[in-house]
Coordinates of C-alpha atoms and ligand atoms in Angstrom, one line a residue:
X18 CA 88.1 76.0 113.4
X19 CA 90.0 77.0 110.5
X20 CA 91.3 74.0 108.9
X21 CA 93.5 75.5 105.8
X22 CA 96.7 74.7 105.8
X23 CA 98.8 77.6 103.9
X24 CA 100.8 77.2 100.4
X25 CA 104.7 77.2 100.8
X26 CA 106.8 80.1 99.6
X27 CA 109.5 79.1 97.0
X28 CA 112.8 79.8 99.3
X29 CA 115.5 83.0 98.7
X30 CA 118.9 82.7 99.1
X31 CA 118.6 83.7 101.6
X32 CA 117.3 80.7 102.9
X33 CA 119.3 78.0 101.2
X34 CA 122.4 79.5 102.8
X35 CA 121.2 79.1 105.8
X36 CA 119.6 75.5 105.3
X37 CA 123.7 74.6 103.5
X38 CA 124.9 76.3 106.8
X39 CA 123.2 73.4 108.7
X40 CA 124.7 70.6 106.8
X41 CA 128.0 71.9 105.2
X42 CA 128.2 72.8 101.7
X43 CA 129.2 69.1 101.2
X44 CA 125.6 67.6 101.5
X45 CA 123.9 70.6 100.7
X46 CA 123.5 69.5 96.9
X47 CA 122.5 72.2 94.2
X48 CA 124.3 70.6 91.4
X49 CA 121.7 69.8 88.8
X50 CA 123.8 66.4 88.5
X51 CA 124.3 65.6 91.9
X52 CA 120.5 66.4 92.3
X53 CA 119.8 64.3 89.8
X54 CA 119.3 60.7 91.2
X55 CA 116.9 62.2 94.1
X56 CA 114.7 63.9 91.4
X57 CA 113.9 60.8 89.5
X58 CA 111.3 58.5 90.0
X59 CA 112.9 54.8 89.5
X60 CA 110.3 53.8 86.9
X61 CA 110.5 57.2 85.0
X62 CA 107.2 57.5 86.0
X63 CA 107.9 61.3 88.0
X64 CA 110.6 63.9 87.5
X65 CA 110.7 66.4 90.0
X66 CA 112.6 69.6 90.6
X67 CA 114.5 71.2 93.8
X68 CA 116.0 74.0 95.0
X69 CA 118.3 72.1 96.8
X70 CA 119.3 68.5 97.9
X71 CA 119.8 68.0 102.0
X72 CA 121.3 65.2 103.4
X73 CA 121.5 65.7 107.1
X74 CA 124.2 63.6 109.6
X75 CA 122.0 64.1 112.5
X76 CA 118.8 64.6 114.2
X77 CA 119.8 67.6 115.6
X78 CA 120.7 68.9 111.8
X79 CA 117.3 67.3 110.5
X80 CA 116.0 69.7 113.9
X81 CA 117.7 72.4 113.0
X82 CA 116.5 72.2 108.9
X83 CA 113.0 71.9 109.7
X84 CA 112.9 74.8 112.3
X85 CA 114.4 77.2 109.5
X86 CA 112.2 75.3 106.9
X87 CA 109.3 76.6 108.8
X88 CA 110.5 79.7 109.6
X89 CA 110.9 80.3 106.1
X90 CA 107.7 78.2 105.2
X91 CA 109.6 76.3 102.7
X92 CA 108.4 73.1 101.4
X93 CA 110.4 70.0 102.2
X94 CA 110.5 66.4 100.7
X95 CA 111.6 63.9 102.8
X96 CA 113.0 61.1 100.8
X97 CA 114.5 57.9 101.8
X98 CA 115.9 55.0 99.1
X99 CA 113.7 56.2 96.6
X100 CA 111.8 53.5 96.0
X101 CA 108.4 54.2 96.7
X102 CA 105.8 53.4 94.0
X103 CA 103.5 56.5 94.2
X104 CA 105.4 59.5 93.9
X105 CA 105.4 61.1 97.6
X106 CA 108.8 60.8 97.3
X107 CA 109.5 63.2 94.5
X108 CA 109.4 66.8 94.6
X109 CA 106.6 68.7 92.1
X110 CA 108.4 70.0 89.2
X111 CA 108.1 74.0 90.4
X112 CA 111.5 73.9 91.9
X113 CA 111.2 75.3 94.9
X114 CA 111.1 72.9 96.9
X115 CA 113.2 71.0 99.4
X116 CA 114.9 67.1 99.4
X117 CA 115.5 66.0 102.5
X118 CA 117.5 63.1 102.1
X119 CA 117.9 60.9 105.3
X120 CA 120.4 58.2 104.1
X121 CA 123.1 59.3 106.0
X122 CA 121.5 58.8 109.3
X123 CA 122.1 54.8 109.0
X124 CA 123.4 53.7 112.0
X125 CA 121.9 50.4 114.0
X126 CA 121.6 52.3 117.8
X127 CA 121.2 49.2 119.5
X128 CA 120.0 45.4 119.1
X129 CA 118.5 43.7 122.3
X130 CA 118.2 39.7 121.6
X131 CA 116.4 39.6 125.0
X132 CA 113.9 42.3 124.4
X133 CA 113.2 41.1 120.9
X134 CA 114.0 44.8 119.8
X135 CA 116.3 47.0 117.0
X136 CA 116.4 50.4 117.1
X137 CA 117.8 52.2 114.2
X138 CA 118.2 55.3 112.3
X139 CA 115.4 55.9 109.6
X140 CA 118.1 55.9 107.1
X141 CA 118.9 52.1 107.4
X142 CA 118.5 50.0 104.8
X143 CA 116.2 47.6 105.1
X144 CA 118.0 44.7 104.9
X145 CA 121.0 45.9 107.0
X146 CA 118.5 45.7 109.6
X147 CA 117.1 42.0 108.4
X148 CA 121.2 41.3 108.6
X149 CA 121.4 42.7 112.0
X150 CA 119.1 40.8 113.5
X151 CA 120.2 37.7 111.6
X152 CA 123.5 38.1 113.7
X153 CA 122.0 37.8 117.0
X154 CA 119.3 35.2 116.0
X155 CA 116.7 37.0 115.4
X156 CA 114.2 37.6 112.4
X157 CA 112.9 41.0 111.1
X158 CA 110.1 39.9 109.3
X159 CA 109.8 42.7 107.0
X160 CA 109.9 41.3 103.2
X161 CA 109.7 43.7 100.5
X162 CA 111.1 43.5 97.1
X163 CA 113.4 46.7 97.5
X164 CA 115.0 45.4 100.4
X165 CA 118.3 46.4 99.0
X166 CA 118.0 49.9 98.8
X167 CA 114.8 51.1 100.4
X168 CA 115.0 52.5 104.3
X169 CA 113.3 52.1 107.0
X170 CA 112.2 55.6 107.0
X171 CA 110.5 55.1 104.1
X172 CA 109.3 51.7 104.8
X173 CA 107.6 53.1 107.8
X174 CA 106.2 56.4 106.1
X175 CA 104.3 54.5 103.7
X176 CA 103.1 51.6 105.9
X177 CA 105.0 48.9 104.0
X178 CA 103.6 45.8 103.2
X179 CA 105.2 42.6 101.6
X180 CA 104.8 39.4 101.6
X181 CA 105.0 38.0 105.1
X182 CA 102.1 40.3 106.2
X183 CA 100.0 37.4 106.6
X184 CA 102.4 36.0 109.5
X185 CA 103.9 39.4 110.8
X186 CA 101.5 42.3 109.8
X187 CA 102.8 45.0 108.3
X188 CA 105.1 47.6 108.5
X189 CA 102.5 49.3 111.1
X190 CA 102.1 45.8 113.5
X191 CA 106.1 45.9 113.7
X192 CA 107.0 49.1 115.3
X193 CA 107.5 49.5 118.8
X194 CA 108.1 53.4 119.0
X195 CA 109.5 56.3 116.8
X196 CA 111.5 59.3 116.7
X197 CA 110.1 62.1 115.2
X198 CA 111.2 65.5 114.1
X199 CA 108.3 67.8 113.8
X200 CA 107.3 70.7 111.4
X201 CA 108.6 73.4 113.8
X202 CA 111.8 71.4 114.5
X203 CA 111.0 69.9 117.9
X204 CA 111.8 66.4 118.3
X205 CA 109.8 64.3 119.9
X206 CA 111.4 61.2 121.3
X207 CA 108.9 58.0 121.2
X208 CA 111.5 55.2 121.4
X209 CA 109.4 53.2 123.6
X210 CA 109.9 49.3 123.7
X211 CA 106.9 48.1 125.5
X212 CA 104.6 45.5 124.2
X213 CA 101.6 47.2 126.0
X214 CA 101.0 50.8 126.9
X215 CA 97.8 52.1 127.1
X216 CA 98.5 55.9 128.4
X217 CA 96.7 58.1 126.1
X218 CA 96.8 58.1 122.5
X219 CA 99.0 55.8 120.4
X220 CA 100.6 59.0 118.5
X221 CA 103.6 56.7 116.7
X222 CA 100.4 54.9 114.6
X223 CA 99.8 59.5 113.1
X224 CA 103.2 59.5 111.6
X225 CA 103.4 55.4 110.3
X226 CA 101.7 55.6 106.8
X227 CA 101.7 59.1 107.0
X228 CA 103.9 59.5 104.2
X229 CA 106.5 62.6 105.4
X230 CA 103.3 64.6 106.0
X231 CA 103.0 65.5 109.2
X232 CA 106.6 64.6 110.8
X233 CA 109.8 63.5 109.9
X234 CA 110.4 60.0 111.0
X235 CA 114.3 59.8 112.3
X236 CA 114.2 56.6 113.8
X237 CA 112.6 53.3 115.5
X238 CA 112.1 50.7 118.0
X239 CA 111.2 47.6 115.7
X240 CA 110.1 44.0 117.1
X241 CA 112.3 41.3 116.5
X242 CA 111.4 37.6 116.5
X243 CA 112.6 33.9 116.8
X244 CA 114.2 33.0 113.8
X245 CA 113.0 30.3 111.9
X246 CA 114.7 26.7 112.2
X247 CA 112.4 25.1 109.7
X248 CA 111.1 25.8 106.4
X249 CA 109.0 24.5 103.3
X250 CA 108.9 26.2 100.3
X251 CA 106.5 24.6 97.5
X252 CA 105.5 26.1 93.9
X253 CA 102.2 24.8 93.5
X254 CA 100.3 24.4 90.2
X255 CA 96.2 24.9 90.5
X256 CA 93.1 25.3 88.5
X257 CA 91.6 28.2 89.9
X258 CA 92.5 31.2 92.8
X259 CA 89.2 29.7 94.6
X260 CA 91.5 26.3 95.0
X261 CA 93.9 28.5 96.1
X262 CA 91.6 30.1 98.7
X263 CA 90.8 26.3 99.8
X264 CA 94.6 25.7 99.6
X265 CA 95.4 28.5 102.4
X266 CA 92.7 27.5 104.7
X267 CA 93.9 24.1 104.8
X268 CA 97.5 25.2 105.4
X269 CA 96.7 27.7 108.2
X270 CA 94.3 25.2 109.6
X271 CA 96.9 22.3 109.6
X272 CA 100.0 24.7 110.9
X273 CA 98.7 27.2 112.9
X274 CA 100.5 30.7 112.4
X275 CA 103.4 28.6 110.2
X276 CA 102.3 29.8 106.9
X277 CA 104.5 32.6 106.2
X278 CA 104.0 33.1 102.6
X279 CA 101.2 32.6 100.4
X280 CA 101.7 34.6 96.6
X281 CA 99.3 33.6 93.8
X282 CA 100.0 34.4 90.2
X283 CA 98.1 32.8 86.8
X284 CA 99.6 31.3 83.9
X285 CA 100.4 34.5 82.2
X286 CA 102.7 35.9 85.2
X287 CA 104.9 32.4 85.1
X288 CA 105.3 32.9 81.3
X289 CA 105.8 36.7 81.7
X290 CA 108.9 35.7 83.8
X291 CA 110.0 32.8 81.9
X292 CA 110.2 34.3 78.6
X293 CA 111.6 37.6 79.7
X294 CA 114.0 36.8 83.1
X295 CA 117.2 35.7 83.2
X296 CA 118.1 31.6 83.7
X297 CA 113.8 31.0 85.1
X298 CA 112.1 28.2 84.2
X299 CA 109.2 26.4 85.1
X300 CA 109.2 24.0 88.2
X301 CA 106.4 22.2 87.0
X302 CA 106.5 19.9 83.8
X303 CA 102.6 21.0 82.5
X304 CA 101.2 24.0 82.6
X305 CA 99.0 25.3 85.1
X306 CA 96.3 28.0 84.7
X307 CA 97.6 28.9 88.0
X308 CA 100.3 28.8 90.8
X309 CA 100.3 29.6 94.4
X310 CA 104.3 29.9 96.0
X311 CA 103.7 29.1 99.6
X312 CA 106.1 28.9 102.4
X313 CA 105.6 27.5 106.0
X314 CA 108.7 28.0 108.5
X315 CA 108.2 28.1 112.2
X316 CA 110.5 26.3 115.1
X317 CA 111.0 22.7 115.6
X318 CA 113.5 20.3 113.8
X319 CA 114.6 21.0 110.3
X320 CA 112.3 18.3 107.8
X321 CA 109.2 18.7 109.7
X322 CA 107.8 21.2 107.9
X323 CA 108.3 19.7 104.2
X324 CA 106.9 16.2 106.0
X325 CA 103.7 18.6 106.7
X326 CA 103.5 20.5 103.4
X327 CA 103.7 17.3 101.5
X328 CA 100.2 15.9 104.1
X329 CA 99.4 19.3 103.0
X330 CA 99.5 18.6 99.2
X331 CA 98.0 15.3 99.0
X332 CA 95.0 16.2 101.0
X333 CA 94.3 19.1 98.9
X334 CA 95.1 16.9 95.5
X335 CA 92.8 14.6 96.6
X336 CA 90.5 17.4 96.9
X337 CA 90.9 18.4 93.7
X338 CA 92.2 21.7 94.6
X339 CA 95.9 20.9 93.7
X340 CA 97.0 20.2 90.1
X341 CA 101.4 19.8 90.7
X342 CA 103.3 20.9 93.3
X343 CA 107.3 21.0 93.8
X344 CA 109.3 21.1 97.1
X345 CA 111.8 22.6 97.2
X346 CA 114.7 20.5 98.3
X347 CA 117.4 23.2 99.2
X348 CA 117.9 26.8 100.1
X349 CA 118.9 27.4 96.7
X350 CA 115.6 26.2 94.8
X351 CA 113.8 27.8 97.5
X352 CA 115.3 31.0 96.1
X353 CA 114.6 30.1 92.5
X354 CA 110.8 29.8 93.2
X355 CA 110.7 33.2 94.8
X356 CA 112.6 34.6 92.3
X357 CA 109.5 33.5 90.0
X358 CA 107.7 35.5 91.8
X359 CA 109.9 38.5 92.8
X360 CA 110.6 39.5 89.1
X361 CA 107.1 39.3 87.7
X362 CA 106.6 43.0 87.9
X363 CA 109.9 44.0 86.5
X364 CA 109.7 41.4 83.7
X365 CA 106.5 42.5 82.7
X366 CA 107.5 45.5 81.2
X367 CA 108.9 43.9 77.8
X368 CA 105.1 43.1 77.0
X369 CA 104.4 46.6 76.7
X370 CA 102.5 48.8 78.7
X371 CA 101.1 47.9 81.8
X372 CA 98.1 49.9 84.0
X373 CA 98.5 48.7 87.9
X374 CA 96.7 48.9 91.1
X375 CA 97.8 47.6 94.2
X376 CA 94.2 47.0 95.7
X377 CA 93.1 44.9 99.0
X378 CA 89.8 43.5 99.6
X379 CA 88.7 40.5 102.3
X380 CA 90.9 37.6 102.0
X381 CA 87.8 35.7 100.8
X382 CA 86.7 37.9 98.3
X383 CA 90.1 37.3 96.3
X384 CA 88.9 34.8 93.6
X385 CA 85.6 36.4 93.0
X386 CA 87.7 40.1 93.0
X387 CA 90.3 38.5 90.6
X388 CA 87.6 37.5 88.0
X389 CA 85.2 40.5 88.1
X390 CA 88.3 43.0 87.6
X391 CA 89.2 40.5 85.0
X392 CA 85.8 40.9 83.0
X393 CA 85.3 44.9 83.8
X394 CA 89.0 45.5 82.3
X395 CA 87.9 43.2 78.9
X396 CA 84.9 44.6 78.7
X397 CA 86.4 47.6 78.3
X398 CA 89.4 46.9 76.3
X399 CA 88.9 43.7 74.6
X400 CA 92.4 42.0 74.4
X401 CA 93.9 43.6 77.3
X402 CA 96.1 40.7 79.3
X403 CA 95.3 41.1 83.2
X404 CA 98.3 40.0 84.9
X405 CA 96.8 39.5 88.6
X406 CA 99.1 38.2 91.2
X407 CA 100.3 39.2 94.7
X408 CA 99.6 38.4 98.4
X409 CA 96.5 36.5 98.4
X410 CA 97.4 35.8 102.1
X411 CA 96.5 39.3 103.0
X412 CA 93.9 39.8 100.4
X413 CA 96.5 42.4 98.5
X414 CA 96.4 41.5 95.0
X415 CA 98.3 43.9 92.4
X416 CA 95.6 44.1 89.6
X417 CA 98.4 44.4 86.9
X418 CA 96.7 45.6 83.5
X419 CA 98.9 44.4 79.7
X420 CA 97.9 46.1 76.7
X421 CA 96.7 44.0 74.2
X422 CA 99.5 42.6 71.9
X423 CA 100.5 44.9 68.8
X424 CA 98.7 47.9 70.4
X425 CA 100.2 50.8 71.0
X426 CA 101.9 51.3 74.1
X427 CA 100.9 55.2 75.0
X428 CA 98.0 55.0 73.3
X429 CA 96.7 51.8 75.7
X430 CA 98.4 53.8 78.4
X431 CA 96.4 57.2 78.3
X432 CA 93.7 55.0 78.9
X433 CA 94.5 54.7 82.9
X434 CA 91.9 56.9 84.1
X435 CA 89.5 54.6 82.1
X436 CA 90.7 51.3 83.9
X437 CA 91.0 52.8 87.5
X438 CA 87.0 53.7 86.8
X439 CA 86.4 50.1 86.4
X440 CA 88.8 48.7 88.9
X441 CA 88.3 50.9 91.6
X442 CA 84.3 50.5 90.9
X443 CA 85.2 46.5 91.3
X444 CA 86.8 47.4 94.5
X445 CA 84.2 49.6 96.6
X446 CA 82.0 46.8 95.4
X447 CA 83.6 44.2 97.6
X448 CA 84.6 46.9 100.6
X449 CA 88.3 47.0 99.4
X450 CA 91.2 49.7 99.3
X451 CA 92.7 51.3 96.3
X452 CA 96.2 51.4 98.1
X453 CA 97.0 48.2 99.8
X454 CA 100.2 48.7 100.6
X455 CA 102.1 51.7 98.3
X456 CA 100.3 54.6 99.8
X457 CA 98.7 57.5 98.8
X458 CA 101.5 59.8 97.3
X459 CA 101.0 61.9 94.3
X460 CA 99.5 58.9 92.3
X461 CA 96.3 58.3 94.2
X462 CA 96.0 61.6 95.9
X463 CA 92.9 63.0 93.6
X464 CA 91.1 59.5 94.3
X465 CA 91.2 61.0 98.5
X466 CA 87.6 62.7 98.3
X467 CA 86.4 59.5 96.6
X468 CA 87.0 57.2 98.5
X469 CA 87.2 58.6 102.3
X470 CA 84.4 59.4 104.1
X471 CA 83.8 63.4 103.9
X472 CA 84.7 63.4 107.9
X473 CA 87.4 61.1 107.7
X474 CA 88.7 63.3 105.4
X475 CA 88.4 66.5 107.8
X476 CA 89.9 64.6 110.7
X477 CA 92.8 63.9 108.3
X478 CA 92.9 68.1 107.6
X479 CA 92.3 68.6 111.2
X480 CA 95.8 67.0 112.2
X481 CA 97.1 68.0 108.8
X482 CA 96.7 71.6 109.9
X483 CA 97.5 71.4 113.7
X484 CA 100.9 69.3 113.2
X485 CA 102.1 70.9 110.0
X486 CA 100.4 74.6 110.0
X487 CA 102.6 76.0 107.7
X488 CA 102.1 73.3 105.1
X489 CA 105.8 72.5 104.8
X490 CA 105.8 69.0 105.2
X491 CA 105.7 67.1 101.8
X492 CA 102.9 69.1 100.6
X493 CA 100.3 68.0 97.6
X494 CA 101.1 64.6 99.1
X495 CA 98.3 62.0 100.3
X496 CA 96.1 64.7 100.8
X497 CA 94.9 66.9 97.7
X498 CA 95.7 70.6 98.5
X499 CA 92.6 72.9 99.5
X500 CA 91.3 75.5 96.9
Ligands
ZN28 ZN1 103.3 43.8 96.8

């Protein structure tokens, strides 16, 4: 079978009339300013170009786009807060492709409190939809640092991950069913809400982590659940990340599936937001060498759980696994101690350049992984600050690299192919993945061939080819382009 998939053409004008026809001259952007903000990567990290800017009002438009798109074999970019940390998002800088810009499809199409379901438009924001549910009582797990601005969409195209993935799963575990519009313009509709269905295969799981390459997610059936009633929120000081692995085996021992967060960082990370954040400061009164911000919530009476982490504590201080710890006795310092940890990777920027990986390996393997990437990155650049932190509940740990202080920022930063050598070598070494919870995009795309196996790689050209023939779809994205 032939498995090429063909090259794009860049589109006439032909073509971009017709496209503007679909949407109105209003929301077919071509503007370099009003292109602008879709074009731009929010770290500065990509600049793209496009032809053209497409923001859709419907599913029948996005149909409609895609069917011409194809026609036409013009290369589209589907894009949805722009907040995605690998560049799939952003169009290559030839300029002829294609944004496809699904924010204006935000509507909530329904909430059902008894089903324990949402389904929404792929241009919702995240957190309208954690709102929504809110409302009728209900939790949507999904905890990610862009809440604000990314959408679902998005969330769901890249497999999102966050920091509740230990309790929930991630982005993948919470979807019931999806809408997709494919390369040719059909739409298929897969808003199922059943728990079980085992007729055939489970098609929704091709386009989740797919990344815009193979269909155009419009919307979702996502699971609800029971919203909390109780929660403990502790900022934990601790000798080592193996206390810390002792620490969440206790916890999920002692509470069943109530520990809900579980985010280790080392001293460095806590100064790192201290120094450079605006009103942080330490919980603790000494410092640690490192922390561990863990929540439990679950049902029952309000109490209960901060009774339980506090048992929690003292058995692991007695241990010798626990150095400090400090619960947090309102809502408010709840939010202070995740703001500790939500602003590390912003704040981290006024230290100078950073490499970063976003890596996973066995939940167990953390400490070991921590120290090993630790020594391979000073071995090679003696100096270097590794600022290591993340969800060590899930075994996702973002492998954040500093430059040494007084180097020179580009200089360290040219180095990146260097460090990913040793990292990524660190990695296979203890079974792990090189994208935990980012994705593939433009940033990791070349590492493909490495690290799938040379079949697993031809399955993924195989639907590649058969769902997307013309090659329209997000193309040079997650999977590197053939010859
Ligand atoms: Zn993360």
């Amino acid at each position: 079978m032939d498995q090429k998939v063909t090259k794009p053409q860049p589109p006439t004008e032909a073509t971009l009339q017709r496209l503007a026809g679909v949407v109105g001259a209003r929301y077919a952007l071509r503007d370099d300013e009003d292109k602008q903000p879709y074009l731009v990567e929010w770290r500065d990290k990509y600049f793209g170009a496009a032809a053209m800017v497409l923001r859709p009002g419907s599913v029948e438009e996005v149909s409609q786009l895609l069917a011409i798109a194809n026609e036409t074999h013009t290369a589209i970019v589907p894009q949805g807060g722009n907040t995605g940390l690998v560049g799939a998002q952003i169009p290559f800088e030839s300029g002829h492709e294609i944004v496809l810009s699904l924010s204006r499809l935000n509507r909530v199409r329904d909430i059902d409190a008894a089903d324990n379901t949402i389904t929404v438009d792929a241009g919702c924001v995240l957190q309208s939809i954690q709102d929504a549910a809110d409302r009728v009582d209900r939790l949507f797990p999904l905890r990610i640092g862009s809440e604000g601005s990314c959408q679902i969409g998005g969330n769901i195209g890249t497999n999102a991950g966050g920091t509740a993935v230990l309790a929930y799963g991630n982005t993948r575990d919470l979807v019931l069913g999806l809408e997709v519009v494919l390369a040719d313009g059909r739409v298929w509709n897969g808003l199922r809400r059943l728990r079980k269905d085992n007729t055939g295969y489970d098609l929704k799981n091709l386009f989740i982590g797919s990344e815009g390459t193979l269909g155009i997610v419009t919307g979702a059936v996502l699971k609800l659940f029971p919203r909390p009633r109780d929660k403990a929120t502790v900022f934990i000081g601790l000798p080592s990340p193996a206390n810390a692995l002792e620490l969440l085996g206790l916890a999920q021992e002692r509470t069943g599936r109530r520990v809900t967060g579980f985010e280790i960082m080392p001293r460095f990370g806590l100064e790192v937001v201290i120094t450079h954040g605006q009103n942080m400061r330490d919980p603790l009164a000494e410092p640690h060498p490192w922390y561990v911000l863990m929540e439990l919530s679950g049902g029952g009476s309000p109490g209960t759980l901060n009774d339980t982490a506090s048992d929690i504590l003292a058995e692991a201080a007695e241990a010798g696994w626990v150095s400090d710890a400090a619960l947090a006795a309102s809502e408010a310092q709840a939010g202070d101690f995740w703001r500790l940890r939500e602003v590390v990777s912003e704040t981290q920027k006024h230290e100078g350049g950073s490499i970063k990986f976003d890596v996973s390996v066995p939940v167990s393997s953390v400490p070991d992984f921590i120290d090993e990437v630790s020594a391979a990155c000073k071995a090679l650049e003696p100096g270097c600050r590794p600022l290591q932190f993340g969800h060590m509940g899930d075994g996702n740990i973002h492998s954040n690299i500093t430059q040494p202080v007084g180097a020179d920022k580009q200089a360290f930063l040219d180095r990146w192919g260097d460090f990913n050598d040793v990292v990524h070598e660190v990695v296979a070494r203890f079974q792990g993945s090189i994208s935990a919870e980012h994705g593939v995009g433009r940033l990791k795309r070349d590492w493909m061939p490495r690290i799938k196996q040379p079949l697993e790689l031809e399955m993924m050209y195989m639907l590649k080819h058969q769902l997307d023939p013309n090659g329209i779809l997000n193309p040079g994205k997650v999977l590197p382009p053939q010859n």
